[in-house]
mmCIF file of C-alpha atoms in Angstrom:
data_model
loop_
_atom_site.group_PDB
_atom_site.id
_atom_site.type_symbol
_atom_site.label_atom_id
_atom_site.label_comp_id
_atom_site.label_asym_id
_atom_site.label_seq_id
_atom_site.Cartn_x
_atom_site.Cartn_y
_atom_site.Cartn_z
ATOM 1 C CA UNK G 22 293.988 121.766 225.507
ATOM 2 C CA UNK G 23 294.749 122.224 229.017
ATOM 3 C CA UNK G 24 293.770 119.426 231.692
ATOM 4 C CA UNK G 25 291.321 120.570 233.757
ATOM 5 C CA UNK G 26 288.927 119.271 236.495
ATOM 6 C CA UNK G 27 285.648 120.263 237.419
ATOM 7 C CA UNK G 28 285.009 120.976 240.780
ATOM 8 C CA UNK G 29 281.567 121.243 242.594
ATOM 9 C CA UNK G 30 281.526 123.052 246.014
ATOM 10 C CA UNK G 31 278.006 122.580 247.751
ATOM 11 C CA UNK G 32 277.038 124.644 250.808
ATOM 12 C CA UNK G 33 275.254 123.262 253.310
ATOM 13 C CA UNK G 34 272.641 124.411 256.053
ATOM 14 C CA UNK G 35 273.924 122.020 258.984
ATOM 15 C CA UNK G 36 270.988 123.511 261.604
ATOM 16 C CA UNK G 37 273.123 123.019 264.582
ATOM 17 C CA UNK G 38 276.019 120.346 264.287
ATOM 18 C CA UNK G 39 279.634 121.108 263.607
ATOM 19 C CA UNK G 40 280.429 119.491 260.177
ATOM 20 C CA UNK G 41 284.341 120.404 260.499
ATOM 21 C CA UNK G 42 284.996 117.462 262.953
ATOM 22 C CA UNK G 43 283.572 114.848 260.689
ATOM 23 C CA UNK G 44 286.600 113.289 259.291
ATOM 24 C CA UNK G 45 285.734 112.518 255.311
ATOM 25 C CA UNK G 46 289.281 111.808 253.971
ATOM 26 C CA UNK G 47 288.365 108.508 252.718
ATOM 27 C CA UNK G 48 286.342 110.762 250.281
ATOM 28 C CA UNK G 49 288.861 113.056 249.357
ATOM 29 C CA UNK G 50 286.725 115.503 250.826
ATOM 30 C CA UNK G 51 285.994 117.813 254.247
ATOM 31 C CA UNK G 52 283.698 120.729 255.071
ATOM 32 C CA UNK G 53 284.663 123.925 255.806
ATOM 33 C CA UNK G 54 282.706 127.016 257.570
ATOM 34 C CA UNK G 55 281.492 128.986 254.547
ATOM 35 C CA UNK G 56 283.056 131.723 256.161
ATOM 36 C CA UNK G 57 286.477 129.859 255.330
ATOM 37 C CA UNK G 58 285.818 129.176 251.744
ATOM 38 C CA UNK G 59 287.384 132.737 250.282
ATOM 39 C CA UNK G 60 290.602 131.799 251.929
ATOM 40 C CA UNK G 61 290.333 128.550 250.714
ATOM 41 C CA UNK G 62 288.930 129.077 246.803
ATOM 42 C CA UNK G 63 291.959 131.609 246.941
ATOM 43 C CA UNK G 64 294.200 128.376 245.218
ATOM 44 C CA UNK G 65 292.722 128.674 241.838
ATOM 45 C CA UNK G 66 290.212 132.290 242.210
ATOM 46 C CA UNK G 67 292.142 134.303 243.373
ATOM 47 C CA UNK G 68 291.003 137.995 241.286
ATOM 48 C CA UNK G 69 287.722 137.025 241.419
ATOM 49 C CA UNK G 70 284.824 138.062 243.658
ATOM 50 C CA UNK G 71 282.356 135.230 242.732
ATOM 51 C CA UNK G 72 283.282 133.340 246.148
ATOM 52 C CA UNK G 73 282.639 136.428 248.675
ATOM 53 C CA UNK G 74 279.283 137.202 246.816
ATOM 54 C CA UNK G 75 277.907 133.733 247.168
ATOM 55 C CA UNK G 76 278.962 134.094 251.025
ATOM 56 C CA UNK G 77 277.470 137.362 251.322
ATOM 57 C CA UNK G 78 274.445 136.031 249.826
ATOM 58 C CA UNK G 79 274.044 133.075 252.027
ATOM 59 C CA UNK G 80 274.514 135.132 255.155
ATOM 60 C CA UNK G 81 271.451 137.558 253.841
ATOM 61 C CA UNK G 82 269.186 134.375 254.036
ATOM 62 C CA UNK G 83 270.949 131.884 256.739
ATOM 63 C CA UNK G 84 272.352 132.030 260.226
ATOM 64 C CA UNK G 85 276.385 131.761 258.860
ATOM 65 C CA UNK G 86 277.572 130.227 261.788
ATOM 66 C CA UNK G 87 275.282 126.975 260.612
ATOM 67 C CA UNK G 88 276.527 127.174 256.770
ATOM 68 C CA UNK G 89 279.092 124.959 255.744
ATOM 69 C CA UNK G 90 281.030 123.982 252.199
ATOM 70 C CA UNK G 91 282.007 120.688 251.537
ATOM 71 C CA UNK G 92 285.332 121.407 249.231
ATOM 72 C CA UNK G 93 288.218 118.315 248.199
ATOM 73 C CA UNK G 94 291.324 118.198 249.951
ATOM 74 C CA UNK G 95 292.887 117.850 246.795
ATOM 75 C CA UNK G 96 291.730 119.758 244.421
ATOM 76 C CA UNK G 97 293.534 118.093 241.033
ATOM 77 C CA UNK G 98 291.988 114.957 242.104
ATOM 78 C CA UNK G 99 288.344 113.885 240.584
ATOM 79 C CA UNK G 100 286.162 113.386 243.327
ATOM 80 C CA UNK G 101 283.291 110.370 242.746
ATOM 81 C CA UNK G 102 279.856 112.517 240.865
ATOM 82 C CA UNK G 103 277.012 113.848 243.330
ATOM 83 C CA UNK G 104 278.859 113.261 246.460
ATOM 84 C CA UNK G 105 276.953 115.227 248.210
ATOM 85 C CA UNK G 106 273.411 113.952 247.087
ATOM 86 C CA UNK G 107 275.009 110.754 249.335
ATOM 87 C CA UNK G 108 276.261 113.033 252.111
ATOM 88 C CA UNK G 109 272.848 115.247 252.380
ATOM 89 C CA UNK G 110 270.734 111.718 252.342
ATOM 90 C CA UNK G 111 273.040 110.549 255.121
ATOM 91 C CA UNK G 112 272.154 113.526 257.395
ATOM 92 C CA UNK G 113 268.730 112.950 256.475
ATOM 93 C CA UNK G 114 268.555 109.699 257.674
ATOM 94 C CA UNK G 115 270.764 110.109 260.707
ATOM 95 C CA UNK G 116 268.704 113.491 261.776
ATOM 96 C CA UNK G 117 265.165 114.308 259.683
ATOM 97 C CA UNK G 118 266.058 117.859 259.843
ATOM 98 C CA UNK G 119 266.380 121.137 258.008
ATOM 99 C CA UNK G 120 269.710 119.613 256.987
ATOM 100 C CA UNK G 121 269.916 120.815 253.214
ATOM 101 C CA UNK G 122 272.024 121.647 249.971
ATOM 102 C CA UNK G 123 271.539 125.222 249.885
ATOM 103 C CA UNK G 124 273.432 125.539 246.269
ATOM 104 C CA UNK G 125 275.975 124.507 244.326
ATOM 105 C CA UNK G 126 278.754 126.492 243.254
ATOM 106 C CA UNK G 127 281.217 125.374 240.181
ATOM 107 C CA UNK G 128 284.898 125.249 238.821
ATOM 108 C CA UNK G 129 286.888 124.285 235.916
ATOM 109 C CA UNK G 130 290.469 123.781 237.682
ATOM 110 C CA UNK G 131 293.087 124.064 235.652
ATOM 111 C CA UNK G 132 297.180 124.033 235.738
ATOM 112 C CA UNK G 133 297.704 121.886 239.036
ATOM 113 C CA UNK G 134 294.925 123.634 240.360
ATOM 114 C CA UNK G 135 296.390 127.670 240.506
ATOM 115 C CA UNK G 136 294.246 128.823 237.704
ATOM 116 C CA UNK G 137 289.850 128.216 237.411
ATOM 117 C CA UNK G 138 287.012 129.569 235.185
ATOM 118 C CA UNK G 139 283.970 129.940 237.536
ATOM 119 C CA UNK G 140 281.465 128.290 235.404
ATOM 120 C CA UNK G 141 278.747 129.475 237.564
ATOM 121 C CA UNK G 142 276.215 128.892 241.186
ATOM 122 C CA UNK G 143 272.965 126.952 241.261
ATOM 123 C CA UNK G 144 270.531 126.948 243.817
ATOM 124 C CA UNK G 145 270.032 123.524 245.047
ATOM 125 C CA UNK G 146 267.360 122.789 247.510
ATOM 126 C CA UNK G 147 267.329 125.458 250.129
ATOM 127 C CA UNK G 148 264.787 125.058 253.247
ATOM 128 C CA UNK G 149 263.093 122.760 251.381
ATOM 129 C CA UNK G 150 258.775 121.917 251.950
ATOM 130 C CA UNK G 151 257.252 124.701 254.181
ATOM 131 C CA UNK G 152 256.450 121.625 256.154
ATOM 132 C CA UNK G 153 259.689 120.834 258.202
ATOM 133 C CA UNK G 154 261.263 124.433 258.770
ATOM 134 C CA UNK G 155 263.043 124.878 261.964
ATOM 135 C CA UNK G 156 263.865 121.308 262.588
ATOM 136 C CA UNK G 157 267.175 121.242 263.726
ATOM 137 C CA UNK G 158 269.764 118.413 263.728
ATOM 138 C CA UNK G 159 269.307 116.205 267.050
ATOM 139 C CA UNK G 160 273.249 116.256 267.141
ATOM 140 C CA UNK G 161 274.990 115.368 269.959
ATOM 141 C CA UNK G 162 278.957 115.251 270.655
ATOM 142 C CA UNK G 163 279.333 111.782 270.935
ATOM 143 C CA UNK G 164 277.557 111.134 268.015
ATOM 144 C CA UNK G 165 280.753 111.722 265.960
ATOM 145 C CA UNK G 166 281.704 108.717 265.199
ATOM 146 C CA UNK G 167 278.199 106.751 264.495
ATOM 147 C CA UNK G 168 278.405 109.189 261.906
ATOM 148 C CA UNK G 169 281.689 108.853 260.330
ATOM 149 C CA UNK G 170 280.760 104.738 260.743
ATOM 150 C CA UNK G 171 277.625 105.237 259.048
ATOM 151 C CA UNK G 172 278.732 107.119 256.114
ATOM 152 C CA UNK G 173 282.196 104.358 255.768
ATOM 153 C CA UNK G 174 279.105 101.928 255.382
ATOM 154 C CA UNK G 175 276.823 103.725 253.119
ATOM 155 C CA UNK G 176 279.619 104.376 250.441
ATOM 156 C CA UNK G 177 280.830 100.771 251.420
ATOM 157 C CA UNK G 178 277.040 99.485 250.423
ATOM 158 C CA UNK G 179 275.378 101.887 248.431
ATOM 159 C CA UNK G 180 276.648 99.700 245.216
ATOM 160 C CA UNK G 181 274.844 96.979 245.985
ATOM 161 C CA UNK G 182 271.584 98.701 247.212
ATOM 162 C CA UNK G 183 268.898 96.212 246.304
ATOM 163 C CA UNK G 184 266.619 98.009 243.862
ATOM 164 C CA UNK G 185 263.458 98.039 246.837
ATOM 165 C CA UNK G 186 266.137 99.796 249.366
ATOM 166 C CA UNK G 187 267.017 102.339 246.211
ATOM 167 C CA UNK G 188 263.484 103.345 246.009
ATOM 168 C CA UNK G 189 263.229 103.446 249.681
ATOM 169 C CA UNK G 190 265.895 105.476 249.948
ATOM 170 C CA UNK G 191 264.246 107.957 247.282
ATOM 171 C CA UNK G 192 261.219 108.286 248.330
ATOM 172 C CA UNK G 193 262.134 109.277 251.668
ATOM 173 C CA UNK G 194 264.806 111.982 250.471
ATOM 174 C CA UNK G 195 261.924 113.318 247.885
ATOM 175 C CA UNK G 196 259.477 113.697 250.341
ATOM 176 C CA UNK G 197 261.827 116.770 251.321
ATOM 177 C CA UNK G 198 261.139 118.287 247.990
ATOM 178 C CA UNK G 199 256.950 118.444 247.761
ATOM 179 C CA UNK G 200 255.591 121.147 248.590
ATOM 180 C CA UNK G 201 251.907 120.129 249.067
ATOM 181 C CA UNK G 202 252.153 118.876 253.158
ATOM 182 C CA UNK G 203 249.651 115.691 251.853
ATOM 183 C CA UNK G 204 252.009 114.611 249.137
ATOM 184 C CA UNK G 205 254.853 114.707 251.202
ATOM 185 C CA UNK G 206 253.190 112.515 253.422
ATOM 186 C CA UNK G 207 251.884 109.881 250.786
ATOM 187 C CA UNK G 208 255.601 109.899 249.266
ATOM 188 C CA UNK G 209 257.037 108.838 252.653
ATOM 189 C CA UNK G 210 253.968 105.870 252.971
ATOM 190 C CA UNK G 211 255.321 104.977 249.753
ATOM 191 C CA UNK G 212 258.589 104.792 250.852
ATOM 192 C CA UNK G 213 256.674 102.098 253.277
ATOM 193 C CA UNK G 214 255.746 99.884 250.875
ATOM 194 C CA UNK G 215 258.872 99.104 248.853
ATOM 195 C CA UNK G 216 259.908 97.021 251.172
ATOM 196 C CA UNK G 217 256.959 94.769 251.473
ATOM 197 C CA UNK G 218 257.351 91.467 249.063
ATOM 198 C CA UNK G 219 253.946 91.182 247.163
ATOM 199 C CA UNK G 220 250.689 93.009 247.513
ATOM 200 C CA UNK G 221 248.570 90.640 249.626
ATOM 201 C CA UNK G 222 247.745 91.122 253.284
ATOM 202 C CA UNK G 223 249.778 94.480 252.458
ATOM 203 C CA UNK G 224 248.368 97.124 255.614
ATOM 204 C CA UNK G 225 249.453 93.887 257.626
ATOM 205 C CA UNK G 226 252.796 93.129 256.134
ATOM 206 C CA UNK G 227 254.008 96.841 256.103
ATOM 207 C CA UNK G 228 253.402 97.384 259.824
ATOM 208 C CA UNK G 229 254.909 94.100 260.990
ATOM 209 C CA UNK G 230 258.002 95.089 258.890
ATOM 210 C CA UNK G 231 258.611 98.231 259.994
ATOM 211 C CA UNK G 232 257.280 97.223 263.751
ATOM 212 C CA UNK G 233 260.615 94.846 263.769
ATOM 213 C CA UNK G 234 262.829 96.825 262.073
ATOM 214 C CA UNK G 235 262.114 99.783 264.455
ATOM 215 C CA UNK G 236 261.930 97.740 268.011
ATOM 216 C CA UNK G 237 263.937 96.019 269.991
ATOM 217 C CA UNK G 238 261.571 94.489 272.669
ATOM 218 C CA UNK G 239 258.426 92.975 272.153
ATOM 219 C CA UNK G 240 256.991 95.695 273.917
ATOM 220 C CA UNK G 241 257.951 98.468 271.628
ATOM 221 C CA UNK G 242 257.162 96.353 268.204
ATOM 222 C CA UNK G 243 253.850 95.880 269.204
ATOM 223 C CA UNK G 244 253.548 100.194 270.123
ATOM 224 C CA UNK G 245 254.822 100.308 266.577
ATOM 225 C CA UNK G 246 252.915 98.475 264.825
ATOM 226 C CA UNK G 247 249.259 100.049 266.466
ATOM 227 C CA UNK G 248 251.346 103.070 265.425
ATOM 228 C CA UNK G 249 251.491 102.140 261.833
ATOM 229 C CA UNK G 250 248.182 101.110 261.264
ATOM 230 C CA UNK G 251 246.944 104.532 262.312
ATOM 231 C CA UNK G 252 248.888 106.242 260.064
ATOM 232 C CA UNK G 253 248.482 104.105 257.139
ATOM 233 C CA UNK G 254 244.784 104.400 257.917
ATOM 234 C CA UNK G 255 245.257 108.186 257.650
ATOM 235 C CA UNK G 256 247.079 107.510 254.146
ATOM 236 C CA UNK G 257 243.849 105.629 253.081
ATOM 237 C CA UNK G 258 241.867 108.877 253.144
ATOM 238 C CA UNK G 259 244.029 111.162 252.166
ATOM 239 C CA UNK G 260 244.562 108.748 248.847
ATOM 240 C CA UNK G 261 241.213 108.562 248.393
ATOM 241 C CA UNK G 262 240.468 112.426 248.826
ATOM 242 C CA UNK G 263 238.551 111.982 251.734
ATOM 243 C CA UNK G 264 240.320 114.167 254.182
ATOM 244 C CA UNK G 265 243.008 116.838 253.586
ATOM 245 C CA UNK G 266 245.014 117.979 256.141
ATOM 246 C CA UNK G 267 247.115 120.683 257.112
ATOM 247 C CA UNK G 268 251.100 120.605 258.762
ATOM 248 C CA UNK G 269 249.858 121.743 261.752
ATOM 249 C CA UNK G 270 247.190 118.462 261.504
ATOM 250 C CA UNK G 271 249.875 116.522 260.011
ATOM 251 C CA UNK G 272 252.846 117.582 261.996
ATOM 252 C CA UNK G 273 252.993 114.995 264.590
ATOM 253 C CA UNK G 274 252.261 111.809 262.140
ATOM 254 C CA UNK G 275 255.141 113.390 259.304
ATOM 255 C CA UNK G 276 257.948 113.315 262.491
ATOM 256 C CA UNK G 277 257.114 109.878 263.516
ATOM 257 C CA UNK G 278 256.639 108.606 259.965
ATOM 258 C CA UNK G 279 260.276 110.197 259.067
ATOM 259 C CA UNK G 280 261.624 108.445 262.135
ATOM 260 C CA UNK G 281 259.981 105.245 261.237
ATOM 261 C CA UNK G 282 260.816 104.911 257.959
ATOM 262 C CA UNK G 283 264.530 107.293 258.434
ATOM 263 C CA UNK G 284 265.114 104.271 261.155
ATOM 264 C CA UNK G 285 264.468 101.270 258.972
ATOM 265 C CA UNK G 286 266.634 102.408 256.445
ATOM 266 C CA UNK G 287 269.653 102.676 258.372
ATOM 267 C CA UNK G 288 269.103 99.023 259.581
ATOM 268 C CA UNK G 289 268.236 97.953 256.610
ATOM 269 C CA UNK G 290 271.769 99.062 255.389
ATOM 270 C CA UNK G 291 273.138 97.759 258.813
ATOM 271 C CA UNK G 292 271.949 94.092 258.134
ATOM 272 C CA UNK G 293 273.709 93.967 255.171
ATOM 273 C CA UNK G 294 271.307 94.965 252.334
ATOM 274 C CA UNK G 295 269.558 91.790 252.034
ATOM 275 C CA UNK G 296 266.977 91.151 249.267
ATOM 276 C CA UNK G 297 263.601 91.779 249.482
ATOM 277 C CA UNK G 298 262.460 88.259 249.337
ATOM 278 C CA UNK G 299 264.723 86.845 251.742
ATOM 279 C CA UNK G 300 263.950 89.935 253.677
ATOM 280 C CA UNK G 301 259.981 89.045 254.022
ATOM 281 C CA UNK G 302 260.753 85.718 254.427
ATOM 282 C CA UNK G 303 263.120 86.256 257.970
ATOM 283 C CA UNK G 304 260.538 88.843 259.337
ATOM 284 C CA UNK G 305 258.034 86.425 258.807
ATOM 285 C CA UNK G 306 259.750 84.010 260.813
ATOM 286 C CA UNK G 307 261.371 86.046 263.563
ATOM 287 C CA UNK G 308 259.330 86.899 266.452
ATOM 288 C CA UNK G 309 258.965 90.844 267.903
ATOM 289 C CA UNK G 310 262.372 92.474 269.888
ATOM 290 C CA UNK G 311 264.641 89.550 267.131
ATOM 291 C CA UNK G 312 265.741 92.125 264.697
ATOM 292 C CA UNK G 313 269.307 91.038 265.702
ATOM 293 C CA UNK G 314 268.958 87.433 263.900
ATOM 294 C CA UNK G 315 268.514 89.277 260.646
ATOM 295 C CA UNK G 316 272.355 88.481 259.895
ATOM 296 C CA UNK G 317 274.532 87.746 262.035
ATOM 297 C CA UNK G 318 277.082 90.743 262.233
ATOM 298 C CA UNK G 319 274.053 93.009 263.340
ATOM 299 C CA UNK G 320 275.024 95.802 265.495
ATOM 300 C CA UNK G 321 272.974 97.177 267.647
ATOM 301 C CA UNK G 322 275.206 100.685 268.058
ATOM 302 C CA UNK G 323 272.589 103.003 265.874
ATOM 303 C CA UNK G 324 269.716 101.184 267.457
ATOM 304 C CA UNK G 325 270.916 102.700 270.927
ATOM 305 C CA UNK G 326 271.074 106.090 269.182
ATOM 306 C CA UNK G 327 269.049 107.073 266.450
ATOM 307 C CA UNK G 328 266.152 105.423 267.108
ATOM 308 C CA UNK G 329 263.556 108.230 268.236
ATOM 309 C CA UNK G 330 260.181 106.537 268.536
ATOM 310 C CA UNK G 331 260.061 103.532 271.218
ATOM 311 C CA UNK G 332 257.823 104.437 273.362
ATOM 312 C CA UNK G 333 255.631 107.288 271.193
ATOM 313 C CA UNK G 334 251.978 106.668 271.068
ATOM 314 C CA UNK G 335 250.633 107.813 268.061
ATOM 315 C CA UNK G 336 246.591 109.389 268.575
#
């Protein structure tokens, strides 16, 4: 039996950034303008048309120029499972967008990769809830290389994810996935609460947490925290059945929220990862605008960028 390896080429809807000059070598991976991916699935499909319908089929439904494929540099070498569930959470977290898998489509590589079996395409997530169409990526060119740091430290850390910043993590990328505008809301106050050690004084806990994860001054932790406790108030009745609202209703509370919680994750992952308990137990003893004494290699580099709601007043 020949040796063969299995080879999973996700296309991506990048709304607005250029994914070609993101440098993922360490991965054994880089992305490629869908446009590009005939020429380059030519290596092992050549004869085969399965490559130029999927593009044709994107382009029916997506702007092409903001469709990528994220394909190995070498294709006879296994790349790690699902690594683009990791990328597509990255973007998430870096940009609450539109940013999405569109589909999937696969290989069986065999003889040094010149020869394949297409084994088939599946559709993956597409534009995902009706409830965040059109939100493009808030890229910018110097951003480059907060990315490529960021995602160096995510695959660096993700292995030693505590099991709160796991379910963090999934809740927010869910969220993505539920259709019904309320329950995409409640998944990302869930997302909230995992981080909060305990249920007493929860309401409290949860906005004081995410106040100092998300400000640097004193002045922006308290704006965060009112902020919080408006929202979670609005997760109260919408738990409880006694309001329902629509996107349009919702729309301004699901970008913060995203934001907030998007935020906190990325400096939860930039302080190291620390356990939940010893994570309570430092917020409860730093003051407002101290994030920084969470460890002491914080830096403060995706602070300066990526975080989108200091001075937002939530109504």
């Amino acid at each position: 039996m020949l040796d063969k390896v299995y080879v999973q080429i996700p296309i991506f809807y990048s709304a607005g950034i250029d994914l070609e000059s993101i440098q993922l070598d360490f991965l054994n991976s880089k992305f490629i303008k869908i446009v590009d991916l005939k020429d380059y699935t030519q290596q092992f499909d050549s004869g085969h048309s399965t490559t130029e319908d999927s593009i044709n089929h994107h382009s029916e439904r997506f702007d092409i120029d903001f469709l990528y494929a994220l394909v190995p540099i070498d294709i006879t070498t296994k790349n790690t499972p699902n690594i683009f569930n990791d990328i597509n959470c990255i973007f998430l977290l870096l940009y609450p967008s539109d940013f999405t898998i569109c589909s999937i489509i696969e290989y069986d590589v065999y003889d040094d990769g010149k020869r394949s079996v297409f084994l088939g395409e599946m559709t993956w997530g597409g534009i995902q809830n009706g409830s965040h169409r059109k939100i493009l990526l808030d890229y910018k060119t110097c951003d480059k290389q907060l990315i490529e740091d960021f995602i160096k430290l995510f695959f660096a850390s993700k292995n030693n994810f505590p099991n709160y910043l796991d379910l963090c993590i999934r809740n927010y990328i869910n969220h993505y996935f539920i259709w019904h505008d309320n329950l995409s809301f409640i998944s990302l106050c869930i997302s909230m609460e995992t981080i909060v050690e305990g249920k007493e004084q929860l309401s409290y806990r949860i906005r004081r947490n995410f106040a100092l994860l998300n400000g640097s001054t004193v002045e922006e932790c308290r704006l965060i925290e009112k902020n919080v406790q408006k929202i979670y108030e609005l997760r109260s009745k919408l738990v409880h059945g006694e309001t329902s609202k629509t996107y349009e209703e919702l729309q301004p509370n699901f970008n913060y929220l995203r934001s907030l919680i998007s935020f906190a994750i990325i400096e939860l992952i930039n302080t190291g990862s620390i356990d939940r308990i010893t994570l309570n137990q430092k917020i409860n003893e730093l003051g407002y605008g101290d994030k920084y004494k969470l460890c002491s290699t914080y830096d403060p580099k995706y602070q300066n960028r990526f975080n989108r709601i200091k001075s937002i007043v939530i109504h």
